[in-house]
């Protein structure tokens, strides 16, 4: 019964956050516009050297996706903290960790999923072959939830502090480095014909670890912020 209630609460949080995002469309679209602009500027600046574009494409696409996800991290819990909703969540019968999972899932649906779908389209500018495009989409589909889980920890630790955006960046950027290495490395390996299975498997392992530990760590940090 408690598991069913927890799942119901999780779905409720996801629906609520998605509805709120539709009312503030500029907040949801800003990371996507940033991603499109940053990725599109590099081919224009470098020129039509196909070999160079193919070499730099994985790193550029992944760095741009990483930075785009960071733009809205500070708003993950900020509004709920300001209007008292977060305190009500902490007092609700549903486990706070389940509610945090719902918020991270909604955040991924609004940011990570669109980035995953946009990236292969934008990667055409870099003349990447089809196998590399598929690996890029797969790596982002696995890696962007990891960015969301890690970002949730950073956002909860800096909740209510001045300059929270800068502090979140300082906290999460070092933790994002392995995801960046495995994600961009998978596309490089696919382009070199070496196979991307090892890199994607490591990304999957990181996703499992962060999916298990991040909601718990975020819950602890949120309870401290509410005290």
Short mmCIF file of C-alpha atoms in Angstrom, two decimals:
data_model
loop_
_atom_site.label_atom_id
_atom_site.label_comp_id
_atom_site.label_asym_id
_atom_site.label_seq_id
_atom_site.Cartn_x
_atom_site.Cartn_y
_atom_site.Cartn_z
CA UNK A 1 0.00 0.00 0.00
CA UNK A 2 2.79 2.42 0.89
CA UNK A 3 4.61 1.60 -2.36
CA UNK A 4 1.46 2.37 -4.33
CA UNK A 5 1.02 5.66 -2.48
CA UNK A 6 4.67 6.53 -3.15
CA UNK A 7 4.30 5.87 -6.88
CA UNK A 8 1.10 7.92 -6.94
CA UNK A 9 2.91 10.80 -5.22
CA UNK A 10 5.85 10.50 -7.65
CA UNK A 11 3.51 10.73 -10.66
CA UNK A 12 1.72 13.66 -9.04
CA UNK A 13 4.98 15.59 -8.60
CA UNK A 14 5.95 14.93 -12.22
CA UNK A 15 2.58 16.15 -13.52
CA UNK A 16 2.69 19.22 -11.29
CA UNK A 17 6.19 20.25 -12.36
CA UNK A 18 5.36 19.74 -16.03
CA UNK A 19 2.24 21.90 -15.71
CA UNK A 20 4.20 24.64 -13.94
CA UNK A 21 6.86 24.51 -16.65
CA UNK A 22 4.22 25.02 -19.33
CA UNK A 23 3.17 28.21 -17.57
CA UNK A 24 6.79 29.43 -17.52
CA UNK A 25 7.85 28.32 -20.98
CA UNK A 26 10.80 30.70 -21.11
CA UNK A 27 12.47 28.86 -18.22
CA UNK A 28 12.09 25.53 -20.01
CA UNK A 29 13.17 26.82 -23.42
CA UNK A 30 16.23 28.80 -22.30
CA UNK A 31 18.52 25.73 -21.91
CA UNK A 32 17.41 24.43 -25.32
CA UNK A 33 18.07 27.73 -27.08
CA UNK A 34 21.44 27.94 -25.34
CA UNK A 35 22.33 24.43 -26.53
CA UNK A 36 21.30 25.15 -30.13
CA UNK A 37 23.20 28.45 -30.27
CA UNK A 38 26.42 27.14 -28.72
CA UNK A 39 26.56 24.02 -30.88
CA UNK A 40 25.73 25.94 -34.07
CA UNK A 41 28.40 28.59 -33.52
CA UNK A 42 31.33 26.19 -33.74
CA UNK A 43 30.84 25.06 -37.36
CA UNK A 44 30.40 28.69 -38.35
CA UNK A 45 33.58 29.74 -36.58
CA UNK A 46 35.77 26.81 -37.61
CA UNK A 47 34.63 26.52 -41.20
CA UNK A 48 33.95 23.56 -43.45
CA UNK A 49 36.93 21.40 -42.47
CA UNK A 50 35.11 18.10 -42.12
CA UNK A 51 37.90 16.20 -40.41
CA UNK A 52 38.28 18.85 -37.71
CA UNK A 53 34.52 19.11 -37.20
CA UNK A 54 34.20 15.35 -36.76
CA UNK A 55 37.01 15.29 -34.22
CA UNK A 56 35.64 18.08 -32.04
CA UNK A 57 31.94 17.23 -32.39
CA UNK A 58 31.59 14.79 -29.44
CA UNK A 59 33.28 17.11 -26.97
CA UNK A 60 31.40 20.20 -28.12
CA UNK A 61 28.00 18.53 -28.09
CA UNK A 62 28.54 17.02 -24.67
CA UNK A 63 29.99 20.18 -23.11
CA UNK A 64 27.12 22.24 -24.53
CA UNK A 65 24.57 19.74 -23.15
CA UNK A 66 26.29 19.76 -19.77
CA UNK A 67 26.27 23.56 -19.55
CA UNK A 68 22.67 23.73 -20.77
CA UNK A 69 21.50 21.42 -17.98
CA UNK A 70 23.22 23.65 -15.43
CA UNK A 71 21.31 26.78 -16.46
CA UNK A 72 18.14 25.77 -14.64
CA UNK A 73 19.58 23.70 -11.77
CA UNK A 74 19.17 26.47 -9.21
CA UNK A 75 15.42 26.55 -9.97
CA UNK A 76 14.96 22.84 -9.27
CA UNK A 77 13.87 23.42 -5.64
CA UNK A 78 14.06 27.22 -5.35
CA UNK A 79 10.42 28.06 -6.13
CA UNK A 80 9.07 25.26 -3.93
CA UNK A 81 11.34 26.44 -1.13
CA UNK A 82 10.19 30.05 -1.48
CA UNK A 83 6.43 29.35 -1.44
CA UNK A 84 6.48 26.68 1.27
CA UNK A 85 5.65 23.76 -1.02
CA UNK A 86 8.91 22.03 -0.19
CA UNK A 87 8.11 22.09 3.50
CA UNK A 88 4.71 20.54 2.81
CA UNK A 89 6.42 17.83 0.78
CA UNK A 90 8.73 17.08 3.68
CA UNK A 91 5.71 16.74 6.01
CA UNK A 92 3.64 14.62 3.62
CA UNK A 93 3.16 10.87 4.22
CA UNK A 94 4.98 10.10 0.96
CA UNK A 95 8.73 9.53 1.28
CA UNK A 96 10.60 12.73 0.45
CA UNK A 97 13.10 10.71 -1.58
CA UNK A 98 10.28 9.58 -3.86
CA UNK A 99 9.15 13.18 -4.32
CA UNK A 100 12.73 14.20 -5.13
CA UNK A 101 12.87 11.43 -7.72
CA UNK A 102 9.69 12.85 -9.25
CA UNK A 103 11.18 16.34 -9.48
CA UNK A 104 14.39 15.05 -11.07
CA UNK A 105 12.35 13.00 -13.54
CA UNK A 106 10.30 16.06 -14.50
CA UNK A 107 13.51 18.06 -14.84
CA UNK A 108 14.91 15.44 -17.20
CA UNK A 109 11.73 15.38 -19.27
CA UNK A 110 11.94 19.16 -19.66
CA UNK A 111 15.68 19.44 -20.26
CA UNK A 112 17.52 16.15 -20.74
CA UNK A 113 15.06 14.51 -23.13
CA UNK A 114 14.81 17.52 -25.50
CA UNK A 115 18.60 17.81 -25.52
CA UNK A 116 18.87 14.11 -26.37
CA UNK A 117 16.48 14.53 -29.29
CA UNK A 118 18.06 17.76 -30.53
CA UNK A 119 21.69 16.63 -30.37
CA UNK A 120 21.67 14.22 -33.37
CA UNK A 121 19.98 16.85 -35.52
CA UNK A 122 22.56 19.47 -34.59
CA UNK A 123 25.40 16.96 -34.99
CA UNK A 124 24.65 16.77 -38.70
CA UNK A 125 26.42 20.15 -38.93
CA UNK A 126 29.61 18.33 -37.90
CA UNK A 127 29.21 15.68 -40.61
CA UNK A 128 29.02 12.82 -38.11
CA UNK A 129 28.07 9.44 -39.63
CA UNK A 130 24.84 7.72 -38.66
CA UNK A 131 26.41 5.20 -36.22
CA UNK A 132 28.01 8.08 -34.30
CA UNK A 133 24.69 9.94 -34.21
CA UNK A 134 22.97 6.90 -32.70
CA UNK A 135 25.70 6.50 -30.08
CA UNK A 136 25.49 10.21 -29.30
CA UNK A 137 21.74 9.93 -28.69
CA UNK A 138 22.23 6.81 -26.55
CA UNK A 139 24.98 8.40 -24.46
CA UNK A 140 22.90 11.51 -23.82
CA UNK A 141 19.84 9.42 -22.97
CA UNK A 142 21.89 7.63 -20.30
CA UNK A 143 24.07 10.56 -19.22
CA UNK A 144 21.58 13.41 -18.89
CA UNK A 145 19.65 11.70 -16.05
CA UNK A 146 22.99 11.39 -14.23
CA UNK A 147 23.51 15.14 -14.67
CA UNK A 148 20.05 15.70 -13.21
CA UNK A 149 20.68 13.50 -10.16
CA UNK A 150 24.05 15.09 -9.42
CA UNK A 151 22.62 18.54 -10.04
CA UNK A 152 19.80 17.87 -7.58
CA UNK A 153 22.38 17.23 -4.86
CA UNK A 154 24.13 20.51 -5.66
CA UNK A 155 20.87 22.45 -5.82
CA UNK A 156 19.74 21.08 -2.45
CA UNK A 157 23.07 21.88 -0.78
CA UNK A 158 22.94 25.52 -1.93
CA UNK A 159 19.22 26.05 -1.32
CA UNK A 160 18.52 29.42 0.26
CA UNK A 161 22.10 30.65 -0.05
CA UNK A 162 23.18 33.83 -1.81
CA UNK A 163 24.88 33.23 -5.12
CA UNK A 164 23.39 29.77 -5.29
CA UNK A 165 23.88 29.46 -9.06
CA UNK A 166 27.62 29.98 -8.85
CA UNK A 167 27.91 27.62 -5.89
CA UNK A 168 25.97 24.91 -7.70
CA UNK A 169 28.37 25.17 -10.63
CA UNK A 170 31.39 24.86 -8.35
CA UNK A 171 29.91 21.81 -6.63
CA UNK A 172 28.66 19.81 -9.57
CA UNK A 173 31.19 20.55 -12.32
CA UNK A 174 33.91 18.27 -10.85
CA UNK A 175 31.32 15.50 -10.49
CA UNK A 176 30.19 15.98 -14.09
CA UNK A 177 33.67 15.27 -15.47
CA UNK A 178 33.38 11.43 -15.52
CA UNK A 179 30.02 11.67 -17.28
CA UNK A 180 31.53 14.02 -19.85
CA UNK A 181 34.50 11.71 -20.42
CA UNK A 182 32.39 8.57 -20.85
CA UNK A 183 29.75 10.33 -22.96
CA UNK A 184 32.11 12.03 -25.39
CA UNK A 185 34.40 8.98 -25.36
CA UNK A 186 31.56 6.73 -26.52
CA UNK A 187 31.02 8.85 -29.63
CA UNK A 188 34.77 9.01 -30.30
CA UNK A 189 35.02 5.23 -29.98
CA UNK A 190 32.12 4.71 -32.36
CA UNK A 191 33.67 7.09 -34.91
CA UNK A 192 36.98 5.22 -34.66
CA UNK A 193 35.25 1.87 -35.19
CA UNK A 194 36.22 0.58 -31.73
CA UNK A 195 32.70 0.16 -30.42
CA UNK A 196 31.01 2.23 -27.73
CA UNK A 197 29.73 -0.60 -25.54
CA UNK A 198 32.32 -0.14 -22.79
CA UNK A 199 31.70 3.60 -22.44
CA UNK A 200 27.92 3.21 -22.49
CA UNK A 201 28.16 0.43 -19.89
CA UNK A 202 30.17 2.70 -17.60
CA UNK A 203 27.60 5.46 -18.09
CA UNK A 204 24.87 2.99 -17.22
CA UNK A 205 26.71 1.95 -14.06
CA UNK A 206 27.05 5.60 -13.03
CA UNK A 207 23.33 6.10 -13.68
CA UNK A 208 22.43 3.17 -11.43
CA UNK A 209 24.68 4.46 -8.63
CA UNK A 210 23.42 8.04 -8.81
CA UNK A 211 19.81 6.91 -9.18
CA UNK A 212 20.17 4.94 -5.95
CA UNK A 213 22.18 7.36 -3.83
CA UNK A 214 21.29 10.83 -5.17
CA UNK A 215 17.64 10.94 -3.96
CA UNK A 216 18.77 9.93 -0.47
CA UNK A 217 21.59 12.52 -0.39
CA UNK A 218 19.27 15.20 -1.78
CA UNK A 219 16.65 14.36 0.85
CA UNK A 220 19.17 14.79 3.66
CA UNK A 221 20.35 18.13 2.26
CA UNK A 222 16.77 19.37 1.85
CA UNK A 223 15.83 18.49 5.42
CA UNK A 224 18.90 20.40 6.64
CA UNK A 225 17.90 23.43 4.52
CA UNK A 226 14.37 23.35 5.97
CA UNK A 227 15.53 23.30 9.58
#
